[in-house]
Amino acid sequence: MALLDGKDVMVGVIDVASASIETPEQVAGTIERALQHVPTSRLLACTNCGMAPMARAVAVAKLQALADGVALARSRHS
């Protein structure tokens, strides 16, 4: 974890290997666990890989969960 000091860190909060849609609470929880090791200003929430092979409706729902989860985490940690 010491290697993270001073670096921006991307954390995959959306699992693209599953068609299950994460809840905003799950996304926020993953972000909050990452914030134990990375300052807010250095944390970037993202998917854990590309979404190209995924059905469009699932991808859109997962991206909405990502946005909603980030908003939830921000409201808790602002």
Tab-separated table of C-alpha atoms in Angstrom:
chain	number	residue	atom	x	y	z
A	1	MET	CA	0.000	0.000	0.000
A	2	ALA	CA	2.952	2.344	0.523
A	3	LEU	CA	3.452	2.342	-3.258
A	4	LEU	CA	0.108	4.136	-3.645
A	5	ASP	CA	1.361	7.300	-1.960
A	6	GLY	CA	1.050	10.262	-4.330
A	7	LYS	CA	-0.553	8.239	-7.133
A	8	ASP	CA	-4.002	8.340	-8.660
A	9	VAL	CA	-5.680	4.968	-8.186
A	10	MET	CA	-8.447	3.528	-10.359
A	11	VAL	CA	-10.698	1.111	-8.477
A	12	GLY	CA	-12.963	-1.262	-10.386
A	13	VAL	CA	-16.321	-0.906	-8.647
A	14	ILE	CA	-18.361	-2.527	-11.451
A	15	ASP	CA	-17.905	-6.211	-12.344
A	16	VAL	CA	-18.142	-6.596	-16.117
A	17	ALA	CA	-17.921	-10.396	-15.915
A	18	SER	CA	-21.445	-10.484	-14.496
A	19	ALA	CA	-24.774	-9.291	-15.899
A	20	SER	CA	-25.964	-8.560	-12.351
A	21	ILE	CA	-26.433	-4.844	-11.783
A	22	GLU	CA	-24.654	-3.485	-8.746
A	23	THR	CA	-26.623	-1.290	-6.369
A	24	PRO	CA	-25.426	2.222	-5.583
A	25	GLU	CA	-24.867	0.997	-2.017
A	26	GLN	CA	-22.538	-1.767	-3.246
A	27	VAL	CA	-20.600	0.695	-5.395
A	28	ALA	CA	-20.344	3.189	-2.533
A	29	GLY	CA	-19.202	0.394	-0.202
A	30	THR	CA	-16.378	-0.559	-2.549
A	31	ILE	CA	-15.363	3.085	-2.827
A	32	GLU	CA	-15.428	3.441	0.954
A	33	ARG	CA	-13.167	0.411	1.383
A	34	ALA	CA	-10.718	1.927	-1.098
A	35	LEU	CA	-10.808	5.248	0.764
A	36	GLN	CA	-9.210	3.462	3.717
A	37	HIS	CA	-6.023	3.351	1.611
A	38	VAL	CA	-6.303	6.192	-0.919
A	39	PRO	CA	-7.248	9.843	-0.356
A	40	THR	CA	-10.477	11.023	-1.981
A	41	SER	CA	-8.583	13.341	-4.328
A	42	ARG	CA	-6.613	10.383	-5.740
A	43	LEU	CA	-9.424	7.832	-6.141
A	44	LEU	CA	-11.090	7.210	-9.522
A	45	ALA	CA	-14.034	4.799	-9.586
A	46	CYS	CA	-14.363	2.763	-12.785
A	47	THR	CA	-15.356	-0.615	-14.200
A	48	ASN	CA	-12.970	-3.521	-13.671
A	49	CYS	CA	-12.522	-3.967	-17.444
A	50	GLY	CA	-14.167	-3.093	-20.763
A	51	MET	CA	-17.893	-3.392	-21.384
A	52	ALA	CA	-17.906	-3.993	-25.166
A	53	PRO	CA	-19.145	-7.617	-25.091
A	54	MET	CA	-21.993	-6.745	-22.712
A	55	ALA	CA	-25.609	-6.167	-23.737
A	56	ARG	CA	-26.218	-2.422	-24.111
A	57	ALA	CA	-29.050	-2.305	-21.556
A	58	VAL	CA	-26.913	-4.066	-18.949
A	59	ALA	CA	-23.939	-1.776	-19.646
A	60	VAL	CA	-26.104	1.339	-19.337
A	61	ALA	CA	-27.606	0.088	-16.057
A	62	LYS	CA	-24.145	-0.710	-14.680
A	63	LEU	CA	-22.856	2.749	-15.634
A	64	GLN	CA	-25.892	4.317	-13.946
A	65	ALA	CA	-25.108	2.284	-10.807
A	66	LEU	CA	-21.514	3.560	-11.015
A	67	ALA	CA	-22.685	7.180	-11.222
A	68	ASP	CA	-25.253	6.743	-8.450
A	69	GLY	CA	-22.754	4.947	-6.209
A	70	VAL	CA	-20.151	7.681	-6.674
A	71	ALA	CA	-22.766	10.312	-5.824
A	72	LEU	CA	-23.723	8.358	-2.704
A	73	ALA	CA	-20.090	8.000	-1.603
A	74	ARG	CA	-19.509	11.716	-2.212
A	75	SER	CA	-22.506	12.657	-0.104
A	76	ARG	CA	-21.182	10.470	2.725
A	77	HIS	CA	-17.584	11.729	2.525
A	78	SER	CA	-17.823	15.381	1.481
